[in-house]
XYZ file of C-alpha atoms in Angstrom:
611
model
C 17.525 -2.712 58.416
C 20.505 -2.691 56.459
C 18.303 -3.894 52.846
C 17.135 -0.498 52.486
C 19.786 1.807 53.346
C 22.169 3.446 50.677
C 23.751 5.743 52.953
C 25.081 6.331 57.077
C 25.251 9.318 58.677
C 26.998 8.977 61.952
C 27.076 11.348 64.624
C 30.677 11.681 66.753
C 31.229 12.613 70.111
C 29.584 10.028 72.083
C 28.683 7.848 69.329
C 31.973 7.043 66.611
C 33.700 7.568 69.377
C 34.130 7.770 73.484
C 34.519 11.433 74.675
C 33.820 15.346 73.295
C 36.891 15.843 70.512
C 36.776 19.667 71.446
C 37.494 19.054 75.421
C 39.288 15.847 75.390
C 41.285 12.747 73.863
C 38.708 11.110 72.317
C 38.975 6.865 71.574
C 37.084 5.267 68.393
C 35.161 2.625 69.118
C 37.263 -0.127 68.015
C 34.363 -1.502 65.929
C 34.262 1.244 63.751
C 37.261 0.744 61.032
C 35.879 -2.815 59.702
C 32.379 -1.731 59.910
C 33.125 1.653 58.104
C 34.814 -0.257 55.628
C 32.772 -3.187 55.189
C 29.722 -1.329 54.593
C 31.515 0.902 51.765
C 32.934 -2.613 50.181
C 28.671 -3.617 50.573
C 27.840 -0.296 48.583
C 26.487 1.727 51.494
C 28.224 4.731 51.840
C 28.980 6.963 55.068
C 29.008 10.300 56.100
C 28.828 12.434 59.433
C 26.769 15.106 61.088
C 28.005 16.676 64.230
C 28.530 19.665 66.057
C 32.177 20.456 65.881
C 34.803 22.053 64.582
C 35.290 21.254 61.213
C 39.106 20.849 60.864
C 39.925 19.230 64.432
C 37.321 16.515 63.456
C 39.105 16.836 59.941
C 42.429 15.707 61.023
C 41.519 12.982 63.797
C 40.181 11.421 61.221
C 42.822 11.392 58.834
C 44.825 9.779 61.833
C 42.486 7.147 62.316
C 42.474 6.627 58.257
C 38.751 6.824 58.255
C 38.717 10.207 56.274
C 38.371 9.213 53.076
C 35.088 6.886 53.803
C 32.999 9.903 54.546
C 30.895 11.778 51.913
C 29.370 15.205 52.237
C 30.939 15.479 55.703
C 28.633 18.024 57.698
C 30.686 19.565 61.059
C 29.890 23.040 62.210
C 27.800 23.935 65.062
C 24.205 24.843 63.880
C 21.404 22.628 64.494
C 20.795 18.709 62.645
C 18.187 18.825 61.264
C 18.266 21.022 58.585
C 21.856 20.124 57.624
C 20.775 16.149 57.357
C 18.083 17.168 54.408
C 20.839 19.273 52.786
C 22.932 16.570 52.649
C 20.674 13.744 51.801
C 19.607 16.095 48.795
C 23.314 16.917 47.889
C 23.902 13.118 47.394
C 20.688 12.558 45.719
C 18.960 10.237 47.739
C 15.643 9.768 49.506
C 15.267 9.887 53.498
C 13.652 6.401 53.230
C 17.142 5.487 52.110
C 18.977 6.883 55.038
C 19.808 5.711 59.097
C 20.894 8.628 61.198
C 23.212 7.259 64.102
C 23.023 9.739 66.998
C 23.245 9.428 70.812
C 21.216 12.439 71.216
C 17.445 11.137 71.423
C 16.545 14.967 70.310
C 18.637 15.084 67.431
C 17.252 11.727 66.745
C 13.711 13.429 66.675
C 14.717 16.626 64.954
C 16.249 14.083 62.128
C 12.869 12.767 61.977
C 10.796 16.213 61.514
C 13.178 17.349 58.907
C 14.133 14.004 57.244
C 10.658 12.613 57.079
C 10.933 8.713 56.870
C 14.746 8.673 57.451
C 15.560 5.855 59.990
C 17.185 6.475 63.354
C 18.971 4.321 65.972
C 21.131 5.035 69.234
C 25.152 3.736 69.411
C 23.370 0.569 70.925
C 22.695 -0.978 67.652
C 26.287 -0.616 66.318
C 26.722 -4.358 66.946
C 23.688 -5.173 65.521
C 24.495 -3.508 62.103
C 28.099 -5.461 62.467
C 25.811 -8.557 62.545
C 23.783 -7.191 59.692
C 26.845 -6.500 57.579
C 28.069 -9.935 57.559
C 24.731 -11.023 55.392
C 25.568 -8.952 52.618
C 27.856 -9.417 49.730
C 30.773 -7.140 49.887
C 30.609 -6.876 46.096
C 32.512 -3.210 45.894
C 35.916 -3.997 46.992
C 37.676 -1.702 44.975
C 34.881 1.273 46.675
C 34.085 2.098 43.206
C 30.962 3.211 44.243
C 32.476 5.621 47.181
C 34.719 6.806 44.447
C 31.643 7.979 42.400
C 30.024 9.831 45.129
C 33.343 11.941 46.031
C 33.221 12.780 42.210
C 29.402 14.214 43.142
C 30.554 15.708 46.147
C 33.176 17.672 44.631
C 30.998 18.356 41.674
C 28.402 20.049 44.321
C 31.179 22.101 45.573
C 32.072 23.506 42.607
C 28.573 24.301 41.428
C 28.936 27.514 43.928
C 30.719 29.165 41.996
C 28.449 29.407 38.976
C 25.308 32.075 39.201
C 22.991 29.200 37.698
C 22.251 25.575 37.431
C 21.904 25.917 33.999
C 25.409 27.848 33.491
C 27.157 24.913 35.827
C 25.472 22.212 33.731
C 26.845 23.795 30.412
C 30.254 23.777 31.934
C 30.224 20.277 32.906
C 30.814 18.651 29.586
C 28.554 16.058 30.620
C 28.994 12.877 28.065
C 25.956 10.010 27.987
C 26.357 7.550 26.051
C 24.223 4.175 25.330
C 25.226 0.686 25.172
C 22.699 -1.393 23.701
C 25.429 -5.136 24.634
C 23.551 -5.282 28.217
C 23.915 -8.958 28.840
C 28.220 -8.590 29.894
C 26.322 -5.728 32.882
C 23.756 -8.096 33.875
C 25.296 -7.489 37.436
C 24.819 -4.117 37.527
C 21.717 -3.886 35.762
C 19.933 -6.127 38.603
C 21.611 -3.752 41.229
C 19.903 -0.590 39.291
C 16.497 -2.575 39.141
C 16.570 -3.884 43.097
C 17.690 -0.480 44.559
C 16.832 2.487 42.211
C 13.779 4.268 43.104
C 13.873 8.192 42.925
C 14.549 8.253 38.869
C 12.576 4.471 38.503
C 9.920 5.569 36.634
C 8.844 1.610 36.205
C 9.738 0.000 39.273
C 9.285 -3.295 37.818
C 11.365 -5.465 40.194
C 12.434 -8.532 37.776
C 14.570 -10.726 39.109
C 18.684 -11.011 37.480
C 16.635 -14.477 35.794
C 13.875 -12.698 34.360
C 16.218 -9.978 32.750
C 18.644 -12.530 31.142
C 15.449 -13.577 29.275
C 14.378 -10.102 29.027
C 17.769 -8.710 27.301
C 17.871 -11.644 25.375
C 14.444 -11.511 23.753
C 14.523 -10.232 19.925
C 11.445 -8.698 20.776
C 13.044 -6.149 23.347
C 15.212 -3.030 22.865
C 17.334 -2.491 25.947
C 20.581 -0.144 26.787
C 22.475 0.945 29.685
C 22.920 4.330 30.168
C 26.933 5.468 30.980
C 27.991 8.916 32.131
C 30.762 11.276 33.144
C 31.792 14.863 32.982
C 34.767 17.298 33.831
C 34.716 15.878 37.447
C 34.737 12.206 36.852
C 33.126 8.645 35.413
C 30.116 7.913 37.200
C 30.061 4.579 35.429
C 26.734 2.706 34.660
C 23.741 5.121 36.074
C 20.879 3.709 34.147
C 18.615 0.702 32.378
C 16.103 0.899 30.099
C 14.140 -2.366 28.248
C 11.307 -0.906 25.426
C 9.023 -3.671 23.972
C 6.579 -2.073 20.690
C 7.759 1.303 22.128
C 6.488 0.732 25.825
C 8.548 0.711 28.610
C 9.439 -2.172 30.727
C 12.025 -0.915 32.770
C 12.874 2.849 32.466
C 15.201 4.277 35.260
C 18.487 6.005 36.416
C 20.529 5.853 39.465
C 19.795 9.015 41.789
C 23.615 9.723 41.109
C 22.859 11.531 38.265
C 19.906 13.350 39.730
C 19.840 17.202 38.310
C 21.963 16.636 35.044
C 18.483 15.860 33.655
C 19.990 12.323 32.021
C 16.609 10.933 32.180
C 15.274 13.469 30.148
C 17.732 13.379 27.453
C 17.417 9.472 27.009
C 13.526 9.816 27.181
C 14.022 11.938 23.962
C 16.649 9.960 22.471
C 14.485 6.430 23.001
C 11.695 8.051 20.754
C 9.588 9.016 23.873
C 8.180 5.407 24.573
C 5.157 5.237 26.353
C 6.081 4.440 30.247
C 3.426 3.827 32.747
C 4.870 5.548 35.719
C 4.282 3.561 38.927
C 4.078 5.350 42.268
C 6.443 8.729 42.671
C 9.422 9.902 41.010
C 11.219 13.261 41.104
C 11.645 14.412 37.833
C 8.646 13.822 35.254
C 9.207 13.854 31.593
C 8.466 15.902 28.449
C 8.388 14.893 24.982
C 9.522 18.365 23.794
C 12.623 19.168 25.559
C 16.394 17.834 25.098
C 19.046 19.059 27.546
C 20.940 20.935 25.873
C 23.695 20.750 27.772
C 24.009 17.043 27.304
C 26.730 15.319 24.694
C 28.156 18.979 23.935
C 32.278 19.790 23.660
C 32.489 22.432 26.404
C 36.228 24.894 26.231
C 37.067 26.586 29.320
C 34.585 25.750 31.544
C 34.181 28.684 34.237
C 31.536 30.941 35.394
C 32.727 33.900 33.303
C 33.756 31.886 30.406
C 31.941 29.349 29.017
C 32.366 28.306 24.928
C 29.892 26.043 23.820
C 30.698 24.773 20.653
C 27.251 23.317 18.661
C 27.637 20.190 16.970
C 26.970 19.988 13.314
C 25.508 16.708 12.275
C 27.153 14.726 9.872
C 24.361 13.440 7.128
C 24.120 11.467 3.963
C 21.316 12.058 1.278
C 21.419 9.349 -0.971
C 18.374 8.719 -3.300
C 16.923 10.006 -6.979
C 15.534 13.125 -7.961
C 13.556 13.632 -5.072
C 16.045 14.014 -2.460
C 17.867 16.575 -4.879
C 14.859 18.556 -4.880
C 14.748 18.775 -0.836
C 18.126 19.342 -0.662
C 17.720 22.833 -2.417
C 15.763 23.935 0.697
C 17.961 23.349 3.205
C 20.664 25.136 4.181
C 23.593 23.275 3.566
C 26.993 22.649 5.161
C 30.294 21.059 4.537
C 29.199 18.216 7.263
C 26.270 16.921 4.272
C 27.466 14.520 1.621
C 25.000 14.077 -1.367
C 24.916 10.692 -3.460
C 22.224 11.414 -6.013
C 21.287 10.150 -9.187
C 24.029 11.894 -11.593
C 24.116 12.182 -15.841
C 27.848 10.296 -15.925
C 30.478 11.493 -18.808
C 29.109 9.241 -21.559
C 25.724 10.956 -20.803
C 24.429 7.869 -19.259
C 21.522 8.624 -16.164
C 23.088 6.545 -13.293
C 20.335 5.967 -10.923
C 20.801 2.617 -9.524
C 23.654 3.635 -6.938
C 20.782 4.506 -4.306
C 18.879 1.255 -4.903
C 18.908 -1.485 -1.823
C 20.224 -4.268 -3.610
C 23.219 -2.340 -5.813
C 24.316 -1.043 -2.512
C 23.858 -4.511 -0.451
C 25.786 -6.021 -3.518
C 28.870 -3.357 -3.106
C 29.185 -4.005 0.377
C 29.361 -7.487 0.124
C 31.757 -9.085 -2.548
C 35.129 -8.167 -3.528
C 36.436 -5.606 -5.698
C 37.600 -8.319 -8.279
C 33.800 -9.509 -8.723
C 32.708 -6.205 -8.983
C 35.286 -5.463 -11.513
C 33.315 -8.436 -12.978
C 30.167 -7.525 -13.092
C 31.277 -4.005 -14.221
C 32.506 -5.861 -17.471
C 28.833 -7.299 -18.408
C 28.141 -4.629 -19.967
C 29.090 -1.098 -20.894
C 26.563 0.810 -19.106
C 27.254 -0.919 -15.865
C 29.651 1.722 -13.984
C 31.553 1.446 -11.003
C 29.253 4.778 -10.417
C 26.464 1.984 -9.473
C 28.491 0.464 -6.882
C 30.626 3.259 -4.916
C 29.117 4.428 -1.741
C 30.570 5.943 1.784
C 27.083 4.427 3.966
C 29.379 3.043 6.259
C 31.399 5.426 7.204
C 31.007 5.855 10.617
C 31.375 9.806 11.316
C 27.751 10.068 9.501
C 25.417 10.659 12.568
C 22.287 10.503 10.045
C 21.476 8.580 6.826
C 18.532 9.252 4.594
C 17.645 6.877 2.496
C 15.239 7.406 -0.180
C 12.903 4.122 -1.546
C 11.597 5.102 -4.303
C 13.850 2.988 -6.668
C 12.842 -0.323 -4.793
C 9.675 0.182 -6.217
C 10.658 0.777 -9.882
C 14.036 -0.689 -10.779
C 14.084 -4.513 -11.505
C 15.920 -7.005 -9.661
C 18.273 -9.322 -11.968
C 20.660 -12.189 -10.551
C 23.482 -12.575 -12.240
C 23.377 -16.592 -12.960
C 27.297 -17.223 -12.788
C 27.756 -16.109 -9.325
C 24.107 -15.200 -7.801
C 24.907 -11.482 -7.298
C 21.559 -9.429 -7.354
C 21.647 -6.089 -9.168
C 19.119 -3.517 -10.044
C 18.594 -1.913 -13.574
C 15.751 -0.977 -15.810
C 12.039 -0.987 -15.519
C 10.663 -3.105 -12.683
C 7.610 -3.655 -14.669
C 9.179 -4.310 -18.404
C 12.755 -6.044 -17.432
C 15.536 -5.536 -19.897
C 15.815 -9.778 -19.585
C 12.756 -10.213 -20.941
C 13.261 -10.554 -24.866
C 9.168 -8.896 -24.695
C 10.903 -6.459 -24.173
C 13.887 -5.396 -26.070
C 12.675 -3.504 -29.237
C 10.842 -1.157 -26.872
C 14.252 -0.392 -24.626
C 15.946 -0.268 -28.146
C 13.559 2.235 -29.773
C 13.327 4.587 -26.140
C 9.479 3.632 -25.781
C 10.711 2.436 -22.469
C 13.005 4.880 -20.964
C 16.567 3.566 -21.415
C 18.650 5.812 -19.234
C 20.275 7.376 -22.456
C 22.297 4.518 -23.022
C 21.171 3.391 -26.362
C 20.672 0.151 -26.288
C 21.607 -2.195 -29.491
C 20.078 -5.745 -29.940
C 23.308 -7.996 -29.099
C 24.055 -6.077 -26.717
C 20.679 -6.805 -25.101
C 20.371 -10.509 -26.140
C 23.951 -11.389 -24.329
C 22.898 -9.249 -21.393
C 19.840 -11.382 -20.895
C 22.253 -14.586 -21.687
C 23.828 -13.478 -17.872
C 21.263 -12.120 -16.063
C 17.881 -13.335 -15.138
C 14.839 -11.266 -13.059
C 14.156 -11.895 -9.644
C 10.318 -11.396 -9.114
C 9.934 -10.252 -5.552
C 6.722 -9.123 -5.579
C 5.911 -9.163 -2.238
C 9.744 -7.082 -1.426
C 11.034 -9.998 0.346
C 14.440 -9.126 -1.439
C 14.148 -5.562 -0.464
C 13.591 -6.402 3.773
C 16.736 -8.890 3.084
C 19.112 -6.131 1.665
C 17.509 -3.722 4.918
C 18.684 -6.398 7.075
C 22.279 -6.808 5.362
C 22.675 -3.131 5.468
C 21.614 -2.403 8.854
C 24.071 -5.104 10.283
C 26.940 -3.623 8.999
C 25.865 0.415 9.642
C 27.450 1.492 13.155
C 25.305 1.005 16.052
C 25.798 5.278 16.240
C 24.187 5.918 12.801
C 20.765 6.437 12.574
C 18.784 5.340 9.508
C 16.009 7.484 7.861
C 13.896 5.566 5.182
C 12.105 8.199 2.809
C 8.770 6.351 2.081
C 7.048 7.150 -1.376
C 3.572 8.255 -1.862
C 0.943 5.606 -1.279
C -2.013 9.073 -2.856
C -3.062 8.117 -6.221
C -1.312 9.743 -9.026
C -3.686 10.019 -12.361
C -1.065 12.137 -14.207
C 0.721 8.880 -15.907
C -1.105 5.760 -16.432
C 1.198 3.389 -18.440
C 2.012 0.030 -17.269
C 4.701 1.015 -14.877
C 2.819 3.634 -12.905
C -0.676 2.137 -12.978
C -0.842 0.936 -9.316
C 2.295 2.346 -8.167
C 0.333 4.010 -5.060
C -0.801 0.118 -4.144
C 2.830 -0.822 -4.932
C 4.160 2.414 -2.721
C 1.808 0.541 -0.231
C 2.952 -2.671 -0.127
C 6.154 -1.815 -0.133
C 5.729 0.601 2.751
C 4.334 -1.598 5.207
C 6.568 -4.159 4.963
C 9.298 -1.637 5.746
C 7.268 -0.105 8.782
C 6.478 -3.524 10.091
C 10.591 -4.553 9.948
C 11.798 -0.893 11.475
C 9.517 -1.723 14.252
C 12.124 -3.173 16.634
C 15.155 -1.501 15.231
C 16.978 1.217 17.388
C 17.938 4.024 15.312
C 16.070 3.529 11.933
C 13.092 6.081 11.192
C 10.592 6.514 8.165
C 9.035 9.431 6.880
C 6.313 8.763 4.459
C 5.619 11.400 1.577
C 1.923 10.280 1.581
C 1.673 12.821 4.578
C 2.549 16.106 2.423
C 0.108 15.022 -0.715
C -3.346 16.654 -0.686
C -4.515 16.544 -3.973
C -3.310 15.426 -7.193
C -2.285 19.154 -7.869
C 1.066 17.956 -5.855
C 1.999 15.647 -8.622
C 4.060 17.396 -11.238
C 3.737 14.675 -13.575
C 3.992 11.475 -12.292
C 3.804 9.592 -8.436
C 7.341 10.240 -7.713
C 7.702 14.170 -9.126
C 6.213 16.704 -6.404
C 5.884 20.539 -6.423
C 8.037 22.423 -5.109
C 5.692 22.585 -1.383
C 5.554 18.943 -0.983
C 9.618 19.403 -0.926
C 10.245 22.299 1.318
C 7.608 20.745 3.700
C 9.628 17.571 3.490
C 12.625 19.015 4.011
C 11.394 20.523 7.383
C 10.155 17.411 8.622
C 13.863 15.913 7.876
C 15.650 18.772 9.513
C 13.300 18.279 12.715
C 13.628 14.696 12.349
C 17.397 15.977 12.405
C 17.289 17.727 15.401
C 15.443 14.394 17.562
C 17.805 12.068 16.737
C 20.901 14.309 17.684
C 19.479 16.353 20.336
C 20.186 19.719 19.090
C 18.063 22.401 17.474
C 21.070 24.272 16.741
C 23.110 21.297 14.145
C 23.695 23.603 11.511
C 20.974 22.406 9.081
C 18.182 24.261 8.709
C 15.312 24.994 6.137
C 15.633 28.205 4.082
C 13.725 30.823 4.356
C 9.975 30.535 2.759
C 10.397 33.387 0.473
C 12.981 30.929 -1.009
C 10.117 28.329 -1.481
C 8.079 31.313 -3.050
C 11.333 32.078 -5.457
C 11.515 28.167 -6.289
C 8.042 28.132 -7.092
C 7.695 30.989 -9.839
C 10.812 29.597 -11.677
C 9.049 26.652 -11.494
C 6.318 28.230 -13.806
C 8.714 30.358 -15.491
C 10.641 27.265 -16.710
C 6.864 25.521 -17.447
C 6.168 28.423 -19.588
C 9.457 28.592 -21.251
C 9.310 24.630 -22.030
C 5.692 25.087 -23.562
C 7.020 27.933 -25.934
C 9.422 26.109 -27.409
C 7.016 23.142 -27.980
C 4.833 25.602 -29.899
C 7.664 27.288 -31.833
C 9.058 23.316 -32.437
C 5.882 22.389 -33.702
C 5.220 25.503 -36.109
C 8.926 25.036 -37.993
C-alpha cells in the first residue's frame, strides 16, 4: 500500500491514540513515534484530521514531540470530509496519493465521497504499515522533504492575507532557475520520474539506468528545474529531457503546484512539442510567461507591492546592418554596441565582429596578439577587443554576414586564423594586389602599397573553407566559453537573390548566404540557448535591396528589429525589459530622409559631373 502513498492523514482519539483528549488522559499508541518518524525519513509525510480542539491537541503533541511531523494539521469540529479535500489540495497532491487512518467506518466513507480514490484503513492495519515501512529506503534522514512542505504550509497561510492569487504570487519573489549538470541529481531525478504525476505531462517511467544513458546522450537536452521564494528553498521540483525539440520527460513535483513553474519553463525550453499522456492539472500555452516568475520583489505585502522590471542586458555586435536596427529600437544604458567603426587613421575596422577574429582574441595571449598586431599597420587591436564573455549580458546578437565575405588567412608562424579582405579576391593572392592597391577592390581606406602587400602575403596564407567548416569550429570555440546564462542570437543573411551588384564577390552570395545558413541551423539544433533569425524572412522583392545583398531599406530593419525585441522578450520572460521598437512614424521619418539623402547624393553627382 505504502508504494503509492505521498502523504498520512491520521485521525486521533481512538486511533493515534487510546481515549477522547477532550474527556480524558489519553495514551499514544506506543507504535506511533518510530512509525511517524520512519515514514517522514521514507519521504511520506503526515498530517491529522480530527474533531477537536485545536490547541489541546496542539500541545499534547508537542509533549509527545510528534508536533513537528504533522503538515496542514486539520482540528476543529466540522465534518471530514470536506476538510480532507482542502487539505490534500493545500499540499498539492492527488487523493490517489493519500491513506486516511480513521476508526470511524463513516468518516472512512465520507473520506471516500469527498476524496474520490483516496485510500482508507481502520487502526487495525497500523502494524501492517510498520511491516510495510521496513521495505522502504529511509533515504530522507535529515526530513528535508518535511522541511519543504512546512515551507508550503506556511506559504498557504500567508496567501490569506492577499485579495488575489495573482497579487500573492507577485509578492513571493519566486526564483527558478535551471541546471542543465543533471548527472550529480541522478537520485533525485529518478525519484521525480517514479512518483510525479499531477504536473508529469510525459509520464515516461525510465528506469535510474535508462536516464544515465539518457542525460548522457549528446543528442539530448536535459535540466533540472530548482526553486524557492520569500518562504523557503523547495530544492529540486522538476526534470525535463528534449530530443530535436520533443519532449521525453517533461514534469514538476506537485510542490510547486499554482506558482505556474511549469508554464514558465515550457516557455523558456522554446515550447517543445510534448505528447501529453493521460491527465495533468495544469495544461500549457505557448503565449504566456508568468510574470511573476525570476522578478526582484521590495516589500512584499498586500498593500505594498514594488515590482521592479528587469532590463535585459544585450550585445549587438555585427556590420552595418545591426547599426541600422539599432536606430529603431529604443535604447538603454543595459545595450552595448560593437559595430563596425571608421578608426582615427580613417581606417573601416570591420573584422572585430567576424567568427574567427573573435575566436582568435579569446584564445591566445596578449603577447601574440601584440604580435600579430605588428604584421602590419592596419591590423588594430580594434580587431581583437571584445566584452562577449562577460557574463551580466543576458542576450548576444551576433550578426553573420562577415563569415560570408571576409577571407580567412593563417598566419604560417604560429597557425592563428584571422579574417581580412575580400573572401572572394584574398589580399594573399599576388592576382590580386594591383586591384587592392588601385581601390578596384575595396580596401577599407587603408591604402595599400606593394611591399607592404608582398611581405603581408610572405606571413599569411588563405584558408579556403568553402564548405564553413572553419566558421562551425569558431561557433563551437565560442559557445564553450559563453556562460551557460547567455543566450546566443545568430543574425542569418539573406539567402533572396540580389541583382543590384553582380561582380565577382556578390554573384552567388544568396547560394553562399545558403550554404552558410544551413550549416549554422543544422549545428544550433541541439544547443540550449542559441537562436537564429534569418533576414530572408523580411525580403519580398528586390525593391528591399538598397544596393547590394547585405544593404536593406529602412522596413526590412524596423521589421527586424521587432522580431529581435520579441525574440528579446522569449528568452527573458518579460514583455516589459526595457527594449522596445520605436514608434512607426519613426520608421516613416527614417524612410523620407532616406530619399532626401538619395536625392541630395544624386545632385551633387550632377553638379560634380557638370564642373
Amino acid at each position: 500500500m505504502l508504494e503509492c502513498i505521498k502523504l498520512i492523514v491520521w485521525d486521533l482519539d481512538g486511533t493515534l491514540w487510546k481515549g477522547v483528549i477532550s474527556e480524558e488522559k489519553v495514551i499514544l499508541d506506543d507504535r506511533i513515534p518510530e512509525l511517524i518518524s520512519g515514514l517522514t525519513k521514507a519521504g511520506i509525510m503526515n498530517s491529522v484530521c480530527s474533531k477537536n480542539d485545536f490547541d489541546d491537541v496542539r500541545k499534547y503533541l508537542i509533549q509527545e514531540k510528534l508536533w513537528d511531523y504533522f503538515i496542514f494539521p486539520s482540528v476543529n469540529w466540522t465534518p471530514k470530509g470536506k476538510r480532507l479535500a482542502d487539505l490534500i489540495s493545500a499540499a498539492g497532491l492527488r487523493a490517489e496519493n493519500v491513506l486516511f487512518v480513521d476508526d470511524n467506518i463513516q468518516n472512512l466513507e465520507e473520506a471516500q465521497f469527498y476524496c474520490k480514490g483516496i485510500h482508507t484503513c481502520l487502526p487495525d492495519m497500523i502494524g501492517q504499515l510498520m511491516l510495510e515501512l521496513r521495505q522502504l529506503p529511509q533515504r530522507d534522514n535529515s526530513n528535508k522533504r518535511l522541511k519543504q512542505y512546512k515551507i508550503l504550509e506556511n506559504r498557504q497561510i500567508l496567501r490569506k492575507d492577499f485579495s488575489s492569487n495573482e497579487e500573492f504570487l507577485m509578492s513571493s519573489d519566486i526564483i527558478v532557475e535551471i541546471d542543465y549538470d543533471c548527472e550529480k541529481n541522478l537520485d533525485r531525478i529518478a525519484e521525480l520520474v517514479a512518483r510525479t504525476n499531477q504536473l508529469n505531462y510525459t509520464k515516461n517511467r525510465d528506469d535510474r539506468k535508462k536516464l544515465s544513458d539518457l542525460i548522457r546522450n549528446p543528442e539530448t537536452i536535459t535540466g533540472t528545474v530548482h526553486v524557492r521564494d520569500i518562504y523557503g528553498d523547495y530544492g529540486i521540483v522538476g526534470f525535463f529531457a528534449l530530443q530535436n525539440n520533443r519532449a521525453v520527460h517533461f514534469l514538476f513535483s506537485c510542490r510547486i503546484l499554482g506558482m505556474q513553474v511549469e508554464q514558465y519553463i515550457y516557455v523558456m525550453t522554446g515550447c517543445p512539442v510534448i505528447d501529453v499522456k493521460g491527465e495533468v492539472v495544469t495544461p500549457l500555452k505557448q503565449d504566456v510567461l508568468p510574470s511573476w516568475i525570476n522578478q526582484t520583489v521590495k516589500n512584499g505585502t498586500a498593500n505594498n507591492i514594488k515590482q521592479s522590471i528587469k532590463e535585459a542586458r544585450i550585445l549587438l555586435k555585427g556590420p552595418c546592418d545591426l547599426n541600422q536596427i539599432f536606430s529603431f529600437i529604443n535604447t538603454n544604458k543595459n545595450i552595448v554596441t560593437e559595430f563596425t567603426i571608421t578608426d582615427d587613421r580613417g581606417y573601416l575596422v570591420q573584422e572585430g565582429h567576424n567568427l574567427a577574429n573573435i575566436v582568435t582574441s579569446l584564445t591566445v595571449s596578449e603577447e601574440r596578439l601584440k604580435e600579430i598586431e605588428a604584421d602590419a599597420r592596419w591590423i588594430t587591436e580594434k580587431w581583437f577587443r571584445t566584452d562577449i564573455l562577460d557574463d551580466s549580458f543576458d542576450i548576444i546578437f551576433l550578426s553573420t554576414l562577415s563569415e560570408s565575405s571576409l577571407a580567412r588567412l593563417r598566419r604560417k608562424a604560429t597557425g592563428e586564423i584571422i579574417a581580412h579582405s575580400d573572401r572572394y579576391c584574398p589580399i594573399t593572392n599576388e592576382l590580386y594586389h594591383n586591384q587592392y592597391i588601385s581601390g578596384r577592390i575595396f580596401d577599407e581606406n587603408i591604402g595599400y602599397t606593394s611591399d607592404e602587400l608582398k611581405e603581408f602575403s610572405s606571413k599569411y596564407e588563405y584558408v579556403m573553407d568553402a564548405e564553413y567548416e572553419e566558421t562551425i569550429r569558431c561557433l563551437d570555440v565560442l559557445y564553450g566559453k559563453l556562460g551557460k546564462n547567455v543566450s546566443l542570437v545568430l543574425m542569418l543573411g539573406s539567402e533572396y537573390y540580389c541583382g543590384k551588384m553582380t561582380g565577382s564577390s556578390y554573384k552567388n552570395r544568396h547560394l553562399e548566404h545558403k550554404k552558410l545558413n544551413d550549416k549554422i541551423a543544422s549545428w544550433a539544433l541541439d544547443k540550449h540557448n542559441v537562436y537564429t533569425i534569418n533576414y530572408t524572412e523580411y525580403i519580398h522583392g528586390q525593391e528591399d535591396y538598397v544596393d547590394q545583398i547585405d544593404h536593406f531599406q529602412k522596413r526590412v530593419y524596423y521589421d527586424f528589429a521587432k522580431e529581435l525585441v520579441q525574440l528579446t522578450w522569449k528568452i527573458t520572460g518579460n514583455p516589459r525589459e526595457g527594449v522596445s521598437v520605436k514608434d512607426r512614424k519613426y520608421l516613416i521619418q527614417a524612410e523620407y530622409m532616406e530619399k532626401v539623402k538619395r536625392i541630395m547624393r544624386q545632385l551633387y553627382r550632377m553638379f560634380q559631373r557638370r564642373r
